[in-house]
mmCIF file of C-alpha atoms in Angstrom:
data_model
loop_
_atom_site.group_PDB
_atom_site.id
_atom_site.type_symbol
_atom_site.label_atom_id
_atom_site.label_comp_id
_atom_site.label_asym_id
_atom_site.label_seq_id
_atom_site.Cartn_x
_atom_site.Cartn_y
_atom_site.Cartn_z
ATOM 1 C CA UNK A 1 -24.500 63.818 78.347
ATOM 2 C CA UNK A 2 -23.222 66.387 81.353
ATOM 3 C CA UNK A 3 -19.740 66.243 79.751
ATOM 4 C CA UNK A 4 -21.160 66.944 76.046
ATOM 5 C CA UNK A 5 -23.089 70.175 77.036
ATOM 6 C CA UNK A 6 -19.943 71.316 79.220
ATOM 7 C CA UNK A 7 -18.039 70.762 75.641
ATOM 8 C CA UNK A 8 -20.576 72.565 74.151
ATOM 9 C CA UNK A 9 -20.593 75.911 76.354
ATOM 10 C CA UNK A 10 -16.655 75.912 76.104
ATOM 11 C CA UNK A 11 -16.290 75.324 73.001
ATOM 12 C CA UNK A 12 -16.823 79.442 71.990
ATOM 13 C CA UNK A 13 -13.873 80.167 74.531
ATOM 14 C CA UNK A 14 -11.455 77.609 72.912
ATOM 15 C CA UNK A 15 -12.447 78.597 69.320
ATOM 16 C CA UNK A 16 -12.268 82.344 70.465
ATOM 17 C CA UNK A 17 -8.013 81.450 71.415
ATOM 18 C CA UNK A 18 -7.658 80.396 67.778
ATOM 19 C CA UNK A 19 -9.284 83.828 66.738
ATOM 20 C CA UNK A 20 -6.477 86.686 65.536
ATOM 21 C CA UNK A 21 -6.567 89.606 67.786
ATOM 22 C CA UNK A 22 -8.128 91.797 65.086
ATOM 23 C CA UNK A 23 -8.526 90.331 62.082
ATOM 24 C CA UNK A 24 -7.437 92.962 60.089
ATOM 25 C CA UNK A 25 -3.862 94.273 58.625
ATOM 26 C CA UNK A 26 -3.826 97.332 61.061
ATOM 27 C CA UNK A 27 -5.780 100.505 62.659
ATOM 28 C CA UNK A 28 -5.208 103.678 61.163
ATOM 29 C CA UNK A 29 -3.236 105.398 64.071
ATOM 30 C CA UNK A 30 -4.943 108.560 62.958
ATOM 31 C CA UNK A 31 -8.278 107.501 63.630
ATOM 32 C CA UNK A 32 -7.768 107.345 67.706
ATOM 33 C CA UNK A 33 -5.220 110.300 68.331
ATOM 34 C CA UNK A 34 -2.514 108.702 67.251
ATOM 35 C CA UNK A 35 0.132 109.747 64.387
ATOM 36 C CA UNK A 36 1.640 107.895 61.175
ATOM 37 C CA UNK A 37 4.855 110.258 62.368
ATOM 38 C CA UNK A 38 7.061 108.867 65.391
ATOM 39 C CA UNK A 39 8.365 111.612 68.054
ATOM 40 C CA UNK A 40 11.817 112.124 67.014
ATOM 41 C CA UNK A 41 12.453 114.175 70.332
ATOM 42 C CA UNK A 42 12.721 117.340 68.185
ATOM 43 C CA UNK A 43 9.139 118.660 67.969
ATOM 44 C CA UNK A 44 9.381 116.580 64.389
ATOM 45 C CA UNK A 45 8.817 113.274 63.250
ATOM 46 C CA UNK A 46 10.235 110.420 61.446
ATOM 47 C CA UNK A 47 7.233 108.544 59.025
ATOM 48 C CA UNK A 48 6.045 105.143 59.681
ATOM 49 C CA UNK A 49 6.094 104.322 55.723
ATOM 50 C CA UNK A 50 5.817 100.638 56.039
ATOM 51 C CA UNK A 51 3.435 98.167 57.619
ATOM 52 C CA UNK A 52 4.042 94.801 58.413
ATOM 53 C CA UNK A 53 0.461 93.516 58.431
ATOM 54 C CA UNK A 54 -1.174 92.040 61.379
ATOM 55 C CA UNK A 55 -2.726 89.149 59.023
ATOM 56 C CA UNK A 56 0.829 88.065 58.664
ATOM 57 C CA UNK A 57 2.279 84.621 59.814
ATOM 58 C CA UNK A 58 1.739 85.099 63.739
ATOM 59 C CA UNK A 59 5.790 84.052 64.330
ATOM 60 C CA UNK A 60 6.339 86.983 62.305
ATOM 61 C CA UNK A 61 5.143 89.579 64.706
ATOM 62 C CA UNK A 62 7.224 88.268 67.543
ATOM 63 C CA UNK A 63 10.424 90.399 68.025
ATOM 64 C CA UNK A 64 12.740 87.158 67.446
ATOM 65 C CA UNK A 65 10.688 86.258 64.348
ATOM 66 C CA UNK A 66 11.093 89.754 63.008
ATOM 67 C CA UNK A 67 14.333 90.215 63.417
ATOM 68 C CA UNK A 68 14.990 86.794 61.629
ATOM 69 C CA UNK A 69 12.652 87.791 58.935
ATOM 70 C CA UNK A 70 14.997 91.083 59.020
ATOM 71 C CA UNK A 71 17.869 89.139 58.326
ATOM 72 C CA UNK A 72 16.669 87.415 55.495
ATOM 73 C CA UNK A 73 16.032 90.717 53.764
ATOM 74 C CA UNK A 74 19.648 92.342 54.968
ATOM 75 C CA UNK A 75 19.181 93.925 58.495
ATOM 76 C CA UNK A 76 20.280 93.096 61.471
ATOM 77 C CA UNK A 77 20.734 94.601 65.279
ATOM 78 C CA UNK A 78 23.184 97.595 65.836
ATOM 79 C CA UNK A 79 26.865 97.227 65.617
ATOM 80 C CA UNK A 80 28.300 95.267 68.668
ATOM 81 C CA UNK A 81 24.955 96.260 70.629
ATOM 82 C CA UNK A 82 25.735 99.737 70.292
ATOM 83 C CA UNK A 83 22.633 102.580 69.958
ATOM 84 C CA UNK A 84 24.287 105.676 68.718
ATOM 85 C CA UNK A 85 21.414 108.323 69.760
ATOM 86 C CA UNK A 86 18.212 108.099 71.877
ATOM 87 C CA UNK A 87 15.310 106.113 71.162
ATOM 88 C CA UNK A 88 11.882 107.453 68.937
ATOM 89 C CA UNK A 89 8.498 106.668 70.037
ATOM 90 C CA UNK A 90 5.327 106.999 68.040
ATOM 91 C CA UNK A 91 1.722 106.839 68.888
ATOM 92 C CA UNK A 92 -0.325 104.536 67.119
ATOM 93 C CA UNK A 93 -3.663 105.120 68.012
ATOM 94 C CA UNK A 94 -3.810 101.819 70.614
ATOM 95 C CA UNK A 95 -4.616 103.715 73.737
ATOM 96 C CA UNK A 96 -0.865 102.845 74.409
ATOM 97 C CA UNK A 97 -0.168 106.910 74.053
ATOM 98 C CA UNK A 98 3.694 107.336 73.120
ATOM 99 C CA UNK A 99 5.984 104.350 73.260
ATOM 100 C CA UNK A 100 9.695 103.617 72.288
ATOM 101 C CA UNK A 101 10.632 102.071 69.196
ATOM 102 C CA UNK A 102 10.604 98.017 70.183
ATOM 103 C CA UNK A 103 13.933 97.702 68.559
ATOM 104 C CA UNK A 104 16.285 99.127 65.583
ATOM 105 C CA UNK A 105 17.751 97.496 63.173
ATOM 106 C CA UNK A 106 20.581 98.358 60.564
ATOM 107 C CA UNK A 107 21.436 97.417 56.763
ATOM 108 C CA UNK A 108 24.277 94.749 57.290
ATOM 109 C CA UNK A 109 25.829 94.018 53.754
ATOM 110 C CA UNK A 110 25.380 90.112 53.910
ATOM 111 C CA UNK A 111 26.950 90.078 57.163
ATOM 112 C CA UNK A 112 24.880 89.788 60.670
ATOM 113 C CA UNK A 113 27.638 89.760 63.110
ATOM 114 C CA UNK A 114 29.627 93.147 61.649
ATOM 115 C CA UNK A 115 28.044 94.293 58.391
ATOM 116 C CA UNK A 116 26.230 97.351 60.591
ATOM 117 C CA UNK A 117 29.339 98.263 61.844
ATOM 118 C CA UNK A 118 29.948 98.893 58.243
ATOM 119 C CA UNK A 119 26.224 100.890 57.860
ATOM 120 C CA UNK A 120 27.475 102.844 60.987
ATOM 121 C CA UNK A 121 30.465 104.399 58.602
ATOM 122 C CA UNK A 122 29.225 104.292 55.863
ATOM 123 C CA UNK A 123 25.366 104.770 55.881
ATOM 124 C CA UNK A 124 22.951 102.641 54.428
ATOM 125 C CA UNK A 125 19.019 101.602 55.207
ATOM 126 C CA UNK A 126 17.916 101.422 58.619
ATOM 127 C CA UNK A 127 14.302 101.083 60.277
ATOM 128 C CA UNK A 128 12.961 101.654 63.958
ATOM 129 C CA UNK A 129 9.831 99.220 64.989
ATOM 130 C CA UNK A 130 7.007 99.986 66.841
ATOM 131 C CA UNK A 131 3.950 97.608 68.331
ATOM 132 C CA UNK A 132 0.345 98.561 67.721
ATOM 133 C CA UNK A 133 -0.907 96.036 70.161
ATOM 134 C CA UNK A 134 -2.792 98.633 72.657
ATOM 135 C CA UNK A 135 -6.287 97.987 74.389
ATOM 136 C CA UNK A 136 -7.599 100.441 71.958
ATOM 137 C CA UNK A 137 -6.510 98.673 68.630
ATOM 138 C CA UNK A 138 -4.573 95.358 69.735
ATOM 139 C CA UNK A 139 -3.742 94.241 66.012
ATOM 140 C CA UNK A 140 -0.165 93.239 66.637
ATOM 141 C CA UNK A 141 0.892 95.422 63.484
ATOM 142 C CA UNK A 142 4.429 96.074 62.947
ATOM 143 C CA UNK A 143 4.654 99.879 62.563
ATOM 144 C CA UNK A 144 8.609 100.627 60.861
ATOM 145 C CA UNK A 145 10.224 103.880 60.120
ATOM 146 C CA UNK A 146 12.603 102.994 57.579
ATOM 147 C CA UNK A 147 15.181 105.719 56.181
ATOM 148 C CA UNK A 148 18.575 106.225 54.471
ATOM 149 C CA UNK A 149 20.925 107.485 56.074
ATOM 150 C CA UNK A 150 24.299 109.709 55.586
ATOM 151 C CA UNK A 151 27.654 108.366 56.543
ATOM 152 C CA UNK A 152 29.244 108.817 60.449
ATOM 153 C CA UNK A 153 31.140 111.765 59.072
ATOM 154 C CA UNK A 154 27.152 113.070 58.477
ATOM 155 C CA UNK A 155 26.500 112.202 61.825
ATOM 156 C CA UNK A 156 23.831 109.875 60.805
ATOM 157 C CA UNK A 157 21.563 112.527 59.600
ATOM 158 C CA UNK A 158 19.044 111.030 56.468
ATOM 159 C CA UNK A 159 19.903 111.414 52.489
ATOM 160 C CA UNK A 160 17.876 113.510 50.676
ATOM 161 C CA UNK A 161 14.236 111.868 49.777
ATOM 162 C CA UNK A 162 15.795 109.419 51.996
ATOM 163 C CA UNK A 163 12.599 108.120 54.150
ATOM 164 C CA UNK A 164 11.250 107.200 50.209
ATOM 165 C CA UNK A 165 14.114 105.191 49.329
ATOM 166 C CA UNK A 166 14.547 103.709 52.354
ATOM 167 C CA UNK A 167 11.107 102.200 52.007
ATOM 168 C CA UNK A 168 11.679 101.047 48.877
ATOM 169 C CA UNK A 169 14.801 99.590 49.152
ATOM 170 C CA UNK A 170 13.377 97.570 52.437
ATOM 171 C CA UNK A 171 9.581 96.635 50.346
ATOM 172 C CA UNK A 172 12.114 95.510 46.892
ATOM 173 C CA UNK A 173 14.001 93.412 49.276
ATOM 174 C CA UNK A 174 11.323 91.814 51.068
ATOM 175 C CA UNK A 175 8.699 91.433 48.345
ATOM 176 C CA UNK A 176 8.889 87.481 47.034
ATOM 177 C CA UNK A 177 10.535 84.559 48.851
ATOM 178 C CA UNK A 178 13.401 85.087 51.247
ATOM 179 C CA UNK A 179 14.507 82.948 53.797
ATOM 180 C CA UNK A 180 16.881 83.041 57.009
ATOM 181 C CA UNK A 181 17.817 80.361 59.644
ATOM 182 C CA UNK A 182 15.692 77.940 58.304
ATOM 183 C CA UNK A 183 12.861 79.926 57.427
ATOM 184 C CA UNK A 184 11.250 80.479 54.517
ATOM 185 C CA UNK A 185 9.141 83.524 53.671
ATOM 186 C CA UNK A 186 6.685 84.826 51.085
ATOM 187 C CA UNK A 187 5.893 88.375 51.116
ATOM 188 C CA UNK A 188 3.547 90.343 49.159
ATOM 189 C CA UNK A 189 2.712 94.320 49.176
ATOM 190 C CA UNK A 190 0.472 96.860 48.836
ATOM 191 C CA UNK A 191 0.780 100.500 48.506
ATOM 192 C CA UNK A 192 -1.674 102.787 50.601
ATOM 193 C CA UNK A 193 -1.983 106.642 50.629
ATOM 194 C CA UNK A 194 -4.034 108.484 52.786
ATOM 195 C CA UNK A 195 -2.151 107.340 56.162
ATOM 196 C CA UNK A 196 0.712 109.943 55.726
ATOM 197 C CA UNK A 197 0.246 113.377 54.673
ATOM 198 C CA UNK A 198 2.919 113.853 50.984
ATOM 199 C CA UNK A 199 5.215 116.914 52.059
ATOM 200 C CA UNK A 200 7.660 118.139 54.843
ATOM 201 C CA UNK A 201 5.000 119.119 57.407
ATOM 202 C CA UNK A 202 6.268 118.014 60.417
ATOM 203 C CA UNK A 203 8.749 115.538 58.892
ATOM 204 C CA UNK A 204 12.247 115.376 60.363
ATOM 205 C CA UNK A 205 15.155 117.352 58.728
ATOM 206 C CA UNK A 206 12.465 119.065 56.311
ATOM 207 C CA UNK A 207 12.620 115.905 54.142
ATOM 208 C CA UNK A 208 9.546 115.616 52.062
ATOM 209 C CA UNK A 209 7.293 112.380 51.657
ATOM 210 C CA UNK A 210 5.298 110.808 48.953
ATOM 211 C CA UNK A 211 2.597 109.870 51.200
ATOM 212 C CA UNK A 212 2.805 106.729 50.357
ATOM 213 C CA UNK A 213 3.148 103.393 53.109
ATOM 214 C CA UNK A 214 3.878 99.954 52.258
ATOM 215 C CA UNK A 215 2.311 97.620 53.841
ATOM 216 C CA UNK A 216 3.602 94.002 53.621
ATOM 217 C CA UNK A 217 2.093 90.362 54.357
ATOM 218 C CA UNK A 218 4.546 88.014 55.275
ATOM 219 C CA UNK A 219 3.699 84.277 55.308
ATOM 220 C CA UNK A 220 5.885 81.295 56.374
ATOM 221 C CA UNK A 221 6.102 78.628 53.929
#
């Protein structure tokens, strides 16, 4: 009987471990004094136009299990380890104030080991990654600023309407079943608007926005 009511008091603690963090797809950074732009060290700011929701598959919010889900949708880590430029950092409302991006990741052209070598030269989609996992809003969201960039001769700078297509580009790649390594991945997504502001306020290299973020659920299958 002793051992049944000792079951029975723990049982809210062991059912609380199989709880999500937050069981919801993310905090609105600009609820809490946070911003939906990173700090791109200028006094501007890159946007955070796609979510990778916090109700995704948990594996998925792990840095290894994003970058794999990364390479199933054509990104990969930067040529030969090499970080051309200073990290970003964004605050996403957490009480985690500003951060640096977790990790950035490059269009590689169907190859992992050298295709963003070839994004390096020649441009092509790349995205920065930031944690909302903060004592203030610990959802585990994925927070990404995705953009297109110019070629090396541009020094890297972003295409015009380039933080729109980027996102696009990323959500029609990702949106469906993709796989990588073994793993097999369906993703579905929603468009939101009220997160980012449309326009050039504040926006790095004047570039205007659509206000619009995409945020994505990615389940393993």
């Amino acid at each position: 009987m002793y051992s049944f009511v000792t079951f029975l008091a723990a049982l809210p603690c062991v059912l609380s471990l199989l709880t999500p963090r937050q069981a919801v797809d993310y905090v609105n950074p600009n609820l809490n004094g946070g911003s939906m732009l990173d700090n791109a060290g200028d006094g501007f700011g890159e946007p955070l136009n796609v979510i990778i929701s916090a109700l995704s598959s948990p594996d998925v919010l792990t840095l290894d299990g994003f970058e794999n889900f990364a390479n199933a949708i054509g990104f990969s880590t930067t040529c030969l380890g090499i970080q051309l430029g200073g990290p970003q950092s964004a605050n996403l409302g957490d009480g985690n104030g500003f951060v640096n991006q977790t990790v950035e990741l490059r269009q590689d052209f169907g190859s992992s080991a050298l295709g963003t070598c070839l994004e390096s030269l020649i441009g092509g989609n790349h995205l920065r990654v930031f944690i909302q996992n903060g004592p203030s809003a610990d959802t585990g969201a994925l927070f990404l600023a995705v953009s297109q960039e110019e070629d090396l001769e541009e020094a890297h700078t972003i295409v015009p309407n380039g933080y729109n297509i980027g996102r696009d580009a990323l959500s029609l790649a990702a949106i469906g079943t993709t796989s990588a390594n073994g793993v097999t991945y369906s993703t579905v997504g929603t468009n939101v608007t009220g997160l980012l502001a449309p326009g050039s306020a504040g926006v790095n290299h004047d570039i205007a926005t659509d206000g619009i973020t995409t945020v994505l659920t990615i389940t393993i299958v």
